[in-house]
PDB file of N, CA and C in Angstrom:
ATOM      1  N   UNK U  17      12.123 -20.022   6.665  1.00 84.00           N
ATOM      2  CA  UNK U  17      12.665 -21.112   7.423  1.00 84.00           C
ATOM      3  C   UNK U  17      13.522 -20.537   8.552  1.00 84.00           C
ATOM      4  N   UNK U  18      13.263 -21.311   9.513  1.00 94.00           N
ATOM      5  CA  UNK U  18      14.414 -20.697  10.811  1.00 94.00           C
ATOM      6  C   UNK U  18      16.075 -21.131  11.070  1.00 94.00           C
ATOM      7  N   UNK U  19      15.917 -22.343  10.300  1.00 97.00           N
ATOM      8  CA  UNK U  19      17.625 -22.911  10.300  1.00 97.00           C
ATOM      9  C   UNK U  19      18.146 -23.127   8.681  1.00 97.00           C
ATOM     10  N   UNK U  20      19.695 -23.032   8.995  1.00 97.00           N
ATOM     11  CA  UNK U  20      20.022 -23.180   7.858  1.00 97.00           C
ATOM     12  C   UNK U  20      19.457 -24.666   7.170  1.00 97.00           C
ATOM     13  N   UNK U  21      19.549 -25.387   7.997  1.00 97.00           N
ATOM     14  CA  UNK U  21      19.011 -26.702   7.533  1.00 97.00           C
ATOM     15  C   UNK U  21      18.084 -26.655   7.034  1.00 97.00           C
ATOM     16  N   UNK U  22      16.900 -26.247   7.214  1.00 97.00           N
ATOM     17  CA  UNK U  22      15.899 -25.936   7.142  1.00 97.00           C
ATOM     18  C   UNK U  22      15.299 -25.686   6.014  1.00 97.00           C
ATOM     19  N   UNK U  23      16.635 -24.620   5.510  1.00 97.00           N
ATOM     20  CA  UNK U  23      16.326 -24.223   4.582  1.00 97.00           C
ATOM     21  C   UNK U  23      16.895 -24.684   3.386  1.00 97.00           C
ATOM     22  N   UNK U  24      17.760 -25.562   3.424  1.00 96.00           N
ATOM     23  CA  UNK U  24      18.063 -26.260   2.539  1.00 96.00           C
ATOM     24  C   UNK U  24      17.469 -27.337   1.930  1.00 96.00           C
ATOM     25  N   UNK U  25      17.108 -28.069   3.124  1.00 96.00           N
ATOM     26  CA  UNK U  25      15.698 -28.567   3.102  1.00 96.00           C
ATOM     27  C   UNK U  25      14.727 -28.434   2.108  1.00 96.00           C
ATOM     28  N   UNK U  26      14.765 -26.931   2.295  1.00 97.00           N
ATOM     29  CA  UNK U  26      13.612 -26.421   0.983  1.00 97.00           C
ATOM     30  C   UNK U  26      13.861 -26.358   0.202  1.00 97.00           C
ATOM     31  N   UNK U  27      14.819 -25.527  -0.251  1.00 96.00           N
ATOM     32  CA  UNK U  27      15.841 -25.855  -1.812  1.00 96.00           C
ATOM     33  C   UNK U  27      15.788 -27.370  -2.121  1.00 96.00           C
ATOM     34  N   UNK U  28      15.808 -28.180  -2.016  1.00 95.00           N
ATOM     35  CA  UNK U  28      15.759 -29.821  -2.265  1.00 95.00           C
ATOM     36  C   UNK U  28      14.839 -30.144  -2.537  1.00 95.00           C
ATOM     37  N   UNK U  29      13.962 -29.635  -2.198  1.00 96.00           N
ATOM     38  CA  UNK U  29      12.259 -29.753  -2.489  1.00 96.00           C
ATOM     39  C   UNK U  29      11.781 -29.307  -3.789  1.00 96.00           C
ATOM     40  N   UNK U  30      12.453 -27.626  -3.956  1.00 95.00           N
ATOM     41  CA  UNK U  30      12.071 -26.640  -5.100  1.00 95.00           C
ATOM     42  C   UNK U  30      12.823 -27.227  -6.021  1.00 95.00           C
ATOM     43  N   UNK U  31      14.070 -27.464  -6.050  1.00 93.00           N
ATOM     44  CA  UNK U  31      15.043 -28.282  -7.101  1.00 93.00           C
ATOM     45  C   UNK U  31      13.840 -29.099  -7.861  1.00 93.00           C
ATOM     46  N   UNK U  32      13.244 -30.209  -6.940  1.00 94.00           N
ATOM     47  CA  UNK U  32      12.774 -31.594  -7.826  1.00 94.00           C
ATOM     48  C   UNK U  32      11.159 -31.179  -8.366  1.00 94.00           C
ATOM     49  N   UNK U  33      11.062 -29.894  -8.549  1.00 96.00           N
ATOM     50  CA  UNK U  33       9.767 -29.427  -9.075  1.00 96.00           C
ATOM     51  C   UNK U  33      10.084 -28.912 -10.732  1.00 96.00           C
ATOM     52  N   UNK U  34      11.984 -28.543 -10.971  1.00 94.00           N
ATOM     53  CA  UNK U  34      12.136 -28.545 -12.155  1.00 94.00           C
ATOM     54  C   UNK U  34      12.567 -29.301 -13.041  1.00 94.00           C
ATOM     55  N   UNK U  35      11.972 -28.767 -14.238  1.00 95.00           N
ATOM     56  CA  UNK U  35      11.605 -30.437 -15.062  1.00 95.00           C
ATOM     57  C   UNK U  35      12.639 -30.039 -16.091  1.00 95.00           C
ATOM     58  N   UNK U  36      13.657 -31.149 -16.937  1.00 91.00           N
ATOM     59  CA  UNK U  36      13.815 -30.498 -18.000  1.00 91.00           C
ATOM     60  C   UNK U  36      13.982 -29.713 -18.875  1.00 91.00           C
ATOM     61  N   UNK U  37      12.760 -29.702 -19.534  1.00 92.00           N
ATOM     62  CA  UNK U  37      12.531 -28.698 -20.701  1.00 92.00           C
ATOM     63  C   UNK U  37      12.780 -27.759 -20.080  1.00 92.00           C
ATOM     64  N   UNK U  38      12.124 -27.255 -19.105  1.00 92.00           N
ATOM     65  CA  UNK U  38      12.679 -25.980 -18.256  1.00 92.00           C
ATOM     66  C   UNK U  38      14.136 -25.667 -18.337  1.00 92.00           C
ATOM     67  N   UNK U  39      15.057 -26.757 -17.507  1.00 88.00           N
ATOM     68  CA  UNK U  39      16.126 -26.685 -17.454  1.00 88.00           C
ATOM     69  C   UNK U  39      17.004 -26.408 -19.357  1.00 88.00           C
ATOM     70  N   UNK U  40      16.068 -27.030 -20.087  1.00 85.00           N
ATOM     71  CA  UNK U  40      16.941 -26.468 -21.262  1.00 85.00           C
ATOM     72  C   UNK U  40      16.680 -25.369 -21.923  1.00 85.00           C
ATOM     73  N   UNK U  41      15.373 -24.968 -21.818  1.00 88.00           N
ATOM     74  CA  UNK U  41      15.026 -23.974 -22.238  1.00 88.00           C
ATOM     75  C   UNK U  41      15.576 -22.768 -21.738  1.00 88.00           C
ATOM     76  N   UNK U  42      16.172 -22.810 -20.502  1.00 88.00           N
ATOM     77  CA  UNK U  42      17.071 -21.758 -19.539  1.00 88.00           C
ATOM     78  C   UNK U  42      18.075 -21.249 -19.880  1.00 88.00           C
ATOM     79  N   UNK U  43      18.711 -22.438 -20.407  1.00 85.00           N
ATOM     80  CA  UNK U  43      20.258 -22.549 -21.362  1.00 85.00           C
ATOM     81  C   UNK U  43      19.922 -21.674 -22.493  1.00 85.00           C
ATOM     82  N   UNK U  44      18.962 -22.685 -23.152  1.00 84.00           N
ATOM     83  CA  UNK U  44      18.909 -22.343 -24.782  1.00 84.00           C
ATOM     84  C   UNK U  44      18.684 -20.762 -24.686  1.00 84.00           C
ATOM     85  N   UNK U  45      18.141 -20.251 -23.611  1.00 89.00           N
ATOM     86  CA  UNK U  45      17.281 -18.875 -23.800  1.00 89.00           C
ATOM     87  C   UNK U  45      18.975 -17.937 -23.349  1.00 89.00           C
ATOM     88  N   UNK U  46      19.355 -18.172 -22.530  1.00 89.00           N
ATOM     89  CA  UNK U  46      21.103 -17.980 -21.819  1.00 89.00           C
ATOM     90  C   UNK U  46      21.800 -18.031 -23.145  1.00 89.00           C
ATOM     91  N   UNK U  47      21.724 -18.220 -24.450  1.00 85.00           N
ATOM     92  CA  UNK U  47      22.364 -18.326 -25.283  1.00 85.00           C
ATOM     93  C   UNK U  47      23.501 -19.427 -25.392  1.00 85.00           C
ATOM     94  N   UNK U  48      23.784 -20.406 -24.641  1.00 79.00           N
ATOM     95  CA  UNK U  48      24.672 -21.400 -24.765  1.00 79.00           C
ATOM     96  C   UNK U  48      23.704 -22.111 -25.948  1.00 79.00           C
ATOM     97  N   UNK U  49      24.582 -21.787 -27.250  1.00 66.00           N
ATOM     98  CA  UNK U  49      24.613 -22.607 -28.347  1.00 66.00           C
ATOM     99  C   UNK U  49      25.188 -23.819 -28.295  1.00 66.00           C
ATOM    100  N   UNK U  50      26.076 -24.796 -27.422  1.00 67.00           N
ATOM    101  CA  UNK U  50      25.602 -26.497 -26.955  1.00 67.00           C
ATOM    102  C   UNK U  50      25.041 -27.319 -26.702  1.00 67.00           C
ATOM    103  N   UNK U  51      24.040 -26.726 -26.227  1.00 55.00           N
ATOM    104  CA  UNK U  51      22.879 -27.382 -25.229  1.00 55.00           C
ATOM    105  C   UNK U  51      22.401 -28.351 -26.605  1.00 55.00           C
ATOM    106  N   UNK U  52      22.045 -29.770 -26.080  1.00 62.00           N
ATOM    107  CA  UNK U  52      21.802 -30.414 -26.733  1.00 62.00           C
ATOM    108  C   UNK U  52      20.567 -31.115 -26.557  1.00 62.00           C
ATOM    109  N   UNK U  53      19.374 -31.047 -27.538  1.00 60.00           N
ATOM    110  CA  UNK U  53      17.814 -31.685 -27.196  1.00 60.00           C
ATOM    111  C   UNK U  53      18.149 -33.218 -27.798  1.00 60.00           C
TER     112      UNK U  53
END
C-alpha cells in the first residue's frame, strides 16, 4: 500500500477474515487458561 491510510484500510479488511475459533484457539494455544468456550 502507498499511504498510511491505505494501509489501514487493509488491516480492516484482514481483521474481518478472522473468525472466532481462530481467535480462541490463539489464546487457548498462548496458554491463557481463562479463555472461555
Amino acid at each position: 500500500k502507498r499511504t498510511v491510510e491505505d494501509t489501514w484500510r487493509h488491516i480492516g479488511h484482514l481483521v474481518e477474515t478472522i473468525e472466532a475459533a481462530e481467535c480462541m484457539n490463539y489464546f487457548a494455544n498462548a496458554g491463557y487458561a481463562s479463555v472461555k468456550t
